[in-house]
């Protein structure tokens, strides 16, 4: 009788231990690789080339992209249900609104020029002052900005929850349902899908030597020899470093009306060294994203090029030089394969 | 009480439970600790740590390559930095998943790692910005300088030189980065700045630009060294190396600890296995025990197990068989249900008291079967104590002893009762007699024993057979019982002898006697009634001997003997009669017992004397004398052997007496040796057969002869024929032995015994003595006359002397003489005389005259 109960106890011990073991050790962390955010540098064997082509295709969850697209175009993300992401980042117009400053809810204006959403996934930081490290982080700022969408996550989640389609779609993709994290993930996934490969220059880089004509090629050579390429390099032709606006000349002194937004990175780091430092913008599709600079001071590409040459390089570019460079810059316009609408 | 017991048991169970839980917890703990660090987790962690350090190296290298214009694309360092940040976050996560412990050391290392990465990221940004600027400055400075040099080619040598120096120092700076180079460049720039205001306007902007670029170079090259130091970890600890080291140490410790726990666990497992094997075998043994117990349980004996509250817990099949109750009917109830009601409460109280005291009780109990029948059982109950010392169970084992009891009854019957008549047997009777006599003694109450013997029973048995005889006996038994009261006992002694014991006949002897007689008469008449035995009628009578008793003066045997004696009297009187034990018989018996006492002392008191009766020959001369024993009792007077010899023989006194006689006779022979008148006389001494057959008789005689010094041929031993009957061989041997010494032998009472002549002729006799009965009948009975003649003739033929005894008349003597008998003994000559008288008579020759002296 002792033995029977003893045996039972032993069996129970064994079972308990096995169960605990299974629960304890074999629930490893997901070991997921976090999303590679920018550059996908490992994909490129050659970092020696100053500019590298955009990948032709990205492997993204189609459902998330579709959901993100809907959200991107959904004005319910703003307080007055008037502004969606697409309001300022118009996909048909090149990913931004071609306005010096954008208008948020209730007619309020943003403080700086809106950057393009295209290829934004390849930038190492987002915003002129680089305050967002990822696309997901970036979404918080316009959402909560009273000049932008003036909303909050509680508000947005509440509105989204009322939509049965959203609820259904979210639950299908995300176990957590409609959460700030999942909404951001959907939108960011969609934004990452907004790539414009196969620009003329990319084709040139991929080996098609005929893709550029003489002037365009000359423009690229100038771009390099003048030293523009020192900052505007990488896959996104920029977007991977900070630099001072006004290295050789004092841009802000000459322009005047210096305001807080002009301090750039200083606003984030509060380091005097970083005053007037801005994240170098990407020049891809630059031909489509006028006006230029954070203050939209250059209305044309020629103006922008001339300004850059004067204050960054200390060079007074000739008209011919500018033309050739502009021609080159035009070759950076790629093709968006997806839909521009909802 | 029960609750207390239950709580104690519960406490024990609780303790067991606690112990088991503790054991389980301990094993679980060891099992968890015995696990080595998860392989995948370890690999992933070490991979990340390795990669982090690798990326750190890559970063340093890339930065350098950037500075030396080997790399132009910052995507690479951006990616490296981002990867490092990712790895850092992942490593922090590892702590969450327990592959790294949450200790201060680890947290410190993680913090260090994170801080370094953050720092490096910041420095990288600096580097990128400054490197870009430097790149362009180094691009433009030579251009500007060459433009300036071109313009001022021949204007001012000093200026020319200054700008050349400027360029040189800037280039040197790019290569060397030393303080010296820095100072030189600084000097060069100062020199240029002094010159520029004096330069022509068209060249001034270029010169200013050159100065500006040179200043950029100056500033940024200085900074770049610091940035290198921070970004490259060449020769120093890479980011995460400290963490890696810490982790590897930790990992090793974990592995070691795990292996230790594994070992402990292994030992535990072995112990458990050992215990399991041991327990398995023990269980088998226990199973065996259980099987044996179960088998033992189902024995032929009933087994009943009670709990501490005396309720039946378990019974075996034998229980049901014996008591009639199935287990279902018995379990839960107490043994009270089996009570027959024959035992009182005292009995059961005593039983439970004994059980409580001795833990054991055995005894006979009468129970009631389910069907109502009462039956006896032999029950053994044992109290079983639990481990706590208190009684936990009672085990009762019992067997139905009905058969045994019946057997006992039967034995009792057989032991005390006659199987045929069912009457008490002798044993029981004796017991009762003893009992009655003891009881009677207190009350002086009289009782009587009637010894009843069926007359001629043997004839009936022989003629009609034993079956018929048995029928008579049973009928007799029945009739006897009818004759007596309930308190009286009728017993069968055996054969055709019955005893009736009467008690309570009163204190008066006469009254008791009358009552006994009345009963006796009744018995006689009852027995006399015709009896149907099978096919015929039988008339039977009996002889009754009655003996009264009223105290313990005599033994039971004596009483029975008296009754027996009286019965024989009745038989002698002609049967079909009753006789009381005669007082004179009683008296005679008493007398006899008195005599016995006296006789024992007679020898020591020298009350014996030898008388002598003369033996004469045909010439009227004495030839010898027969020695006869006389007892001179102080009160009784002279007692003749007839009165005491049989008693002496019975009591064995004959031996010493006989020897005394021989000794005295021999002494007398010796004494007469010197006297010529008597020296020739042969003394004839009677020796009984019993005496003669004593083993040492020859030796004794020889000793006496030697001791007294008597001449053996003067001694003549007279034997009777019975001596031969006892043992002829012994007789012959002894006679020869004594004859060798010289002793003579005479056959006394010749002709009266049953011995055959062939026997007699084997004996070495010297003399035959014709019995007096024949002598007496000489002249009257012809046949006796013939016998006498025959004896004389035989004796003479065989060479033996012949002497006649009991010669009383001359006529007889004359006849004997004529027949050839030449020796005579009898009253004709003399009666036995005491020694003195005998001697006088011999001396005076008075024997010679015919006629008696006395």
Short mmCIF file of N, CA, C and O in Angstrom, two decimals, chain B residues 76-149:
data_model
loop_
_atom_site.label_atom_id
_atom_site.label_comp_id
_atom_site.label_asym_id
_atom_site.label_seq_id
_atom_site.Cartn_x
_atom_site.Cartn_y
_atom_site.Cartn_z
N UNK B 76 27.15 52.10 -45.15
CA UNK B 76 27.81 51.00 -44.44
C UNK B 76 27.93 51.22 -42.95
O UNK B 76 27.43 50.41 -42.15
N UNK B 77 28.57 52.37 -42.59
CA UNK B 77 28.75 52.62 -41.14
C UNK B 77 27.41 52.84 -40.45
O UNK B 77 27.24 52.49 -39.28
N UNK B 78 26.47 53.45 -41.21
CA UNK B 78 25.12 53.60 -40.63
C UNK B 78 24.54 52.23 -40.29
O UNK B 78 24.02 52.00 -39.20
N UNK B 79 24.68 51.32 -41.26
CA UNK B 79 24.15 49.97 -41.04
C UNK B 79 24.84 49.28 -39.87
O UNK B 79 24.20 48.62 -39.05
N UNK B 80 26.17 49.43 -39.83
CA UNK B 80 26.92 48.80 -38.73
C UNK B 80 26.44 49.34 -37.38
O UNK B 80 26.18 48.58 -36.44
N UNK B 81 26.34 50.65 -37.33
CA UNK B 81 25.90 51.26 -36.08
C UNK B 81 24.52 50.78 -35.70
O UNK B 81 24.26 50.45 -34.53
N UNK B 82 23.64 50.73 -36.67
CA UNK B 82 22.28 50.28 -36.38
C UNK B 82 22.27 48.83 -35.91
O UNK B 82 21.54 48.45 -34.98
N UNK B 83 23.10 48.04 -36.54
CA UNK B 83 23.21 46.62 -36.15
C UNK B 83 23.69 46.50 -34.72
O UNK B 83 23.17 45.71 -33.92
N UNK B 84 24.67 47.31 -34.41
CA UNK B 84 25.19 47.28 -33.05
C UNK B 84 24.11 47.69 -32.05
O UNK B 84 24.00 47.08 -30.97
N UNK B 85 23.32 48.70 -32.43
CA UNK B 85 22.22 49.11 -31.54
C UNK B 85 21.20 47.99 -31.39
O UNK B 85 20.70 47.73 -30.29
N UNK B 86 20.93 47.32 -32.48
CA UNK B 86 20.00 46.19 -32.43
C UNK B 86 20.52 45.08 -31.51
O UNK B 86 19.79 44.55 -30.67
N UNK B 87 21.79 44.77 -31.72
CA UNK B 87 22.40 43.71 -30.90
C UNK B 87 22.39 44.07 -29.43
O UNK B 87 22.13 43.22 -28.56
N UNK B 88 22.68 45.35 -29.18
CA UNK B 88 22.66 45.80 -27.78
C UNK B 88 21.27 45.58 -27.18
O UNK B 88 21.15 45.06 -26.05
N UNK B 89 20.24 45.97 -27.93
CA UNK B 89 18.87 45.76 -27.44
C UNK B 89 18.58 44.27 -27.25
O UNK B 89 17.99 43.86 -26.26
N UNK B 90 19.03 43.47 -28.17
CA UNK B 90 18.82 42.02 -28.08
C UNK B 90 19.50 41.43 -26.86
O UNK B 90 18.95 40.56 -26.18
N UNK B 91 20.71 41.93 -26.60
CA UNK B 91 21.46 41.41 -25.45
C UNK B 91 20.73 41.75 -24.15
O UNK B 91 20.67 40.94 -23.23
N UNK B 92 20.18 42.97 -24.12
CA UNK B 92 19.40 43.33 -22.94
C UNK B 92 18.20 42.39 -22.78
O UNK B 92 17.83 41.99 -21.68
N UNK B 93 17.64 42.06 -23.94
CA UNK B 93 16.50 41.14 -23.93
C UNK B 93 16.87 39.78 -23.38
O UNK B 93 16.07 39.11 -22.71
N UNK B 94 18.09 39.35 -23.68
CA UNK B 94 18.53 38.04 -23.19
C UNK B 94 18.43 37.91 -21.69
O UNK B 94 18.19 36.84 -21.15
N UNK B 95 18.62 39.07 -21.06
CA UNK B 95 18.49 39.05 -19.59
C UNK B 95 17.06 38.69 -19.20
O UNK B 95 16.81 37.98 -18.25
N UNK B 96 16.13 39.21 -20.00
CA UNK B 96 14.72 38.92 -19.73
C UNK B 96 14.44 37.43 -19.84
O UNK B 96 13.64 36.87 -19.13
N UNK B 97 15.10 36.80 -20.79
CA UNK B 97 14.86 35.38 -21.02
C UNK B 97 15.79 34.49 -20.23
O UNK B 97 15.94 33.32 -20.52
N UNK B 98 16.42 35.07 -19.25
CA UNK B 98 17.17 34.29 -18.26
C UNK B 98 18.45 33.67 -18.78
O UNK B 98 19.09 32.95 -18.04
N UNK B 99 18.84 33.91 -20.01
CA UNK B 99 20.13 33.37 -20.39
C UNK B 99 21.25 34.21 -19.77
O UNK B 99 22.38 33.77 -19.66
N UNK B 100 20.89 35.42 -19.35
CA UNK B 100 21.81 36.21 -18.53
C UNK B 100 21.11 36.55 -17.23
O UNK B 100 19.94 36.91 -17.24
N UNK B 101 21.84 36.43 -16.12
CA UNK B 101 21.17 36.71 -14.85
C UNK B 101 21.06 38.20 -14.60
O UNK B 101 21.82 38.99 -15.14
N UNK B 102 20.13 38.53 -13.75
CA UNK B 102 19.89 39.92 -13.40
C UNK B 102 20.73 40.28 -12.17
O UNK B 102 20.21 40.46 -11.09
N UNK B 103 22.03 40.30 -12.38
CA UNK B 103 22.93 40.64 -11.26
C UNK B 103 23.55 42.01 -11.49
O UNK B 103 23.59 42.50 -12.64
N UNK B 104 24.05 42.63 -10.45
CA UNK B 104 24.69 43.95 -10.60
C UNK B 104 25.83 43.93 -11.60
O UNK B 104 25.96 44.85 -12.40
N UNK B 105 26.62 42.84 -11.60
CA UNK B 105 27.77 42.78 -12.52
C UNK B 105 27.29 42.82 -13.96
O UNK B 105 27.81 43.59 -14.78
N UNK B 106 26.25 41.98 -14.22
CA UNK B 106 25.74 41.93 -15.58
C UNK B 106 25.10 43.24 -15.98
O UNK B 106 25.29 43.75 -17.09
N UNK B 107 24.34 43.78 -15.05
CA UNK B 107 23.68 45.06 -15.35
C UNK B 107 24.71 46.14 -15.62
O UNK B 107 24.52 46.97 -16.52
N UNK B 108 25.80 46.10 -14.85
CA UNK B 108 26.88 47.08 -15.04
C UNK B 108 27.47 46.95 -16.44
O UNK B 108 27.63 47.93 -17.16
N UNK B 109 27.78 45.68 -16.79
CA UNK B 109 28.38 45.44 -18.11
C UNK B 109 27.44 45.85 -19.23
O UNK B 109 27.87 46.45 -20.23
N UNK B 110 26.16 45.51 -19.04
CA UNK B 110 25.18 45.90 -20.06
C UNK B 110 25.11 47.41 -20.19
O UNK B 110 25.08 47.95 -21.30
N UNK B 111 25.13 48.06 -19.05
CA UNK B 111 25.08 49.52 -19.07
C UNK B 111 26.30 50.09 -19.78
O UNK B 111 26.17 50.97 -20.62
N UNK B 112 27.45 49.50 -19.44
CA UNK B 112 28.71 49.96 -20.07
C UNK B 112 28.60 49.82 -21.58
O UNK B 112 28.91 50.73 -22.35
N UNK B 113 28.14 48.59 -21.99
CA UNK B 113 28.02 48.30 -23.42
C UNK B 113 27.10 49.32 -24.09
O UNK B 113 27.43 49.88 -25.13
N UNK B 114 25.92 49.51 -23.43
CA UNK B 114 24.95 50.43 -24.03
C UNK B 114 25.51 51.84 -24.12
O UNK B 114 25.34 52.55 -25.12
N UNK B 115 26.17 52.21 -23.03
CA UNK B 115 26.74 53.58 -23.01
C UNK B 115 27.78 53.76 -24.11
O UNK B 115 27.80 54.79 -24.80
N UNK B 116 28.59 52.77 -24.29
CA UNK B 116 29.63 52.87 -25.31
C UNK B 116 29.00 52.97 -26.70
O UNK B 116 29.49 53.70 -27.56
N UNK B 117 27.96 52.18 -26.88
CA UNK B 117 27.30 52.22 -28.19
C UNK B 117 26.67 53.59 -28.43
O UNK B 117 26.81 54.17 -29.51
N UNK B 118 26.00 54.07 -27.41
CA UNK B 118 25.39 55.41 -27.55
C UNK B 118 26.46 56.45 -27.87
O UNK B 118 26.31 57.28 -28.78
N UNK B 119 27.54 56.30 -27.13
CA UNK B 119 28.65 57.26 -27.34
C UNK B 119 29.19 57.16 -28.75
O UNK B 119 29.42 58.16 -29.42
N UNK B 120 29.38 55.89 -29.16
CA UNK B 120 29.93 55.69 -30.50
C UNK B 120 29.00 56.24 -31.57
O UNK B 120 29.44 56.82 -32.56
N UNK B 121 27.70 56.02 -31.35
CA UNK B 121 26.73 56.53 -32.33
C UNK B 121 26.87 58.04 -32.48
O UNK B 121 26.89 58.58 -33.60
N UNK B 122 26.96 58.67 -31.31
CA UNK B 122 27.09 60.14 -31.33
C UNK B 122 28.38 60.56 -32.05
O UNK B 122 28.37 61.46 -32.92
N UNK B 123 29.45 59.88 -31.69
CA UNK B 123 30.75 60.22 -32.29
C UNK B 123 30.72 59.95 -33.78
O UNK B 123 31.31 60.70 -34.58
N UNK B 124 30.04 58.90 -34.17
CA UNK B 124 29.93 58.57 -35.58
C UNK B 124 29.30 59.71 -36.37
O UNK B 124 29.74 60.05 -37.46
N UNK B 125 28.24 60.25 -35.76
CA UNK B 125 27.57 61.37 -36.44
C UNK B 125 28.55 62.54 -36.63
O UNK B 125 28.62 63.15 -37.69
N UNK B 126 29.29 62.77 -35.55
CA UNK B 126 30.32 63.83 -35.63
C UNK B 126 31.25 63.55 -36.77
O UNK B 126 31.56 64.40 -37.61
N UNK B 127 31.71 62.29 -36.75
CA UNK B 127 32.70 61.90 -37.74
C UNK B 127 32.16 62.08 -39.16
O UNK B 127 32.85 62.63 -40.03
N UNK B 128 30.94 61.59 -39.35
CA UNK B 128 30.37 61.68 -40.69
C UNK B 128 30.34 63.12 -41.18
O UNK B 128 30.76 63.44 -42.31
N UNK B 129 29.82 63.98 -40.30
CA UNK B 129 29.72 65.40 -40.69
C UNK B 129 31.11 65.97 -40.97
O UNK B 129 31.34 66.57 -42.03
N UNK B 130 32.02 65.76 -40.03
CA UNK B 130 33.35 66.36 -40.15
C UNK B 130 34.13 65.74 -41.28
O UNK B 130 34.89 66.46 -41.96
N UNK B 131 33.96 64.47 -41.43
CA UNK B 131 34.68 63.81 -42.52
C UNK B 131 34.26 64.35 -43.88
O UNK B 131 35.09 64.55 -44.77
N UNK B 132 32.96 64.55 -44.03
CA UNK B 132 32.44 65.11 -45.29
C UNK B 132 33.07 66.49 -45.54
O UNK B 132 33.50 66.80 -46.67
N UNK B 133 33.06 67.27 -44.46
CA UNK B 133 33.64 68.62 -44.58
C UNK B 133 35.11 68.53 -44.94
O UNK B 133 35.58 69.21 -45.87
N UNK B 134 35.83 67.71 -44.23
CA UNK B 134 37.27 67.53 -44.49
C UNK B 134 37.52 67.10 -45.93
O UNK B 134 38.42 67.59 -46.60
N UNK B 135 36.70 66.14 -46.34
CA UNK B 135 36.83 65.65 -47.71
C UNK B 135 36.77 66.79 -48.70
O UNK B 135 37.62 66.93 -49.58
N UNK B 136 35.74 67.57 -48.52
CA UNK B 136 35.56 68.69 -49.46
C UNK B 136 36.65 69.75 -49.31
O UNK B 136 37.14 70.30 -50.31
N UNK B 137 37.04 69.96 -48.06
CA UNK B 137 38.10 70.96 -47.83
C UNK B 137 39.38 70.54 -48.53
O UNK B 137 40.03 71.35 -49.18
N UNK B 138 39.68 69.25 -48.40
CA UNK B 138 40.88 68.74 -49.08
C UNK B 138 40.70 68.73 -50.59
O UNK B 138 41.67 68.73 -51.34
N UNK B 139 39.47 68.73 -50.97
CA UNK B 139 39.20 68.83 -52.41
C UNK B 139 39.44 70.26 -52.92
O UNK B 139 40.04 70.49 -53.97
N UNK B 140 38.92 71.19 -52.14
CA UNK B 140 38.95 72.58 -52.58
C UNK B 140 40.25 73.33 -52.27
O UNK B 140 40.64 74.20 -53.04
N UNK B 141 40.89 73.00 -51.19
CA UNK B 141 42.10 73.76 -50.81
C UNK B 141 43.14 73.74 -51.93
O UNK B 141 43.63 74.79 -52.36
N UNK B 142 43.47 72.56 -52.44
CA UNK B 142 44.45 72.58 -53.52
C UNK B 142 43.98 73.38 -54.74
O UNK B 142 44.75 74.07 -55.37
N UNK B 143 42.70 73.25 -55.02
CA UNK B 143 42.18 73.99 -56.18
C UNK B 143 42.33 75.50 -55.96
O UNK B 143 42.82 76.21 -56.86
N UNK B 144 41.88 75.88 -54.76
CA UNK B 144 41.96 77.34 -54.47
C UNK B 144 43.41 77.82 -54.50
O UNK B 144 43.74 78.85 -55.08
N UNK B 145 44.22 77.00 -53.85
CA UNK B 145 45.64 77.39 -53.78
C UNK B 145 46.24 77.46 -55.17
O UNK B 145 46.99 78.39 -55.51
N UNK B 146 45.90 76.52 -56.01
CA UNK B 146 46.47 76.54 -57.38
C UNK B 146 45.96 77.76 -58.15
O UNK B 146 46.70 78.39 -58.90
N UNK B 147 44.66 78.07 -57.96
CA UNK B 147 44.11 79.28 -58.60
C UNK B 147 44.88 80.52 -58.14
O UNK B 147 45.31 81.35 -58.95
N UNK B 148 45.04 80.59 -56.83
CA UNK B 148 45.76 81.75 -56.25
C UNK B 148 47.18 81.78 -56.76
O UNK B 148 47.68 82.83 -57.20
N UNK B 149 47.83 80.67 -56.70
CA UNK B 149 49.22 80.60 -57.14
C UNK B 149 49.34 81.02 -58.59
O UNK B 149 50.26 81.73 -58.98
#
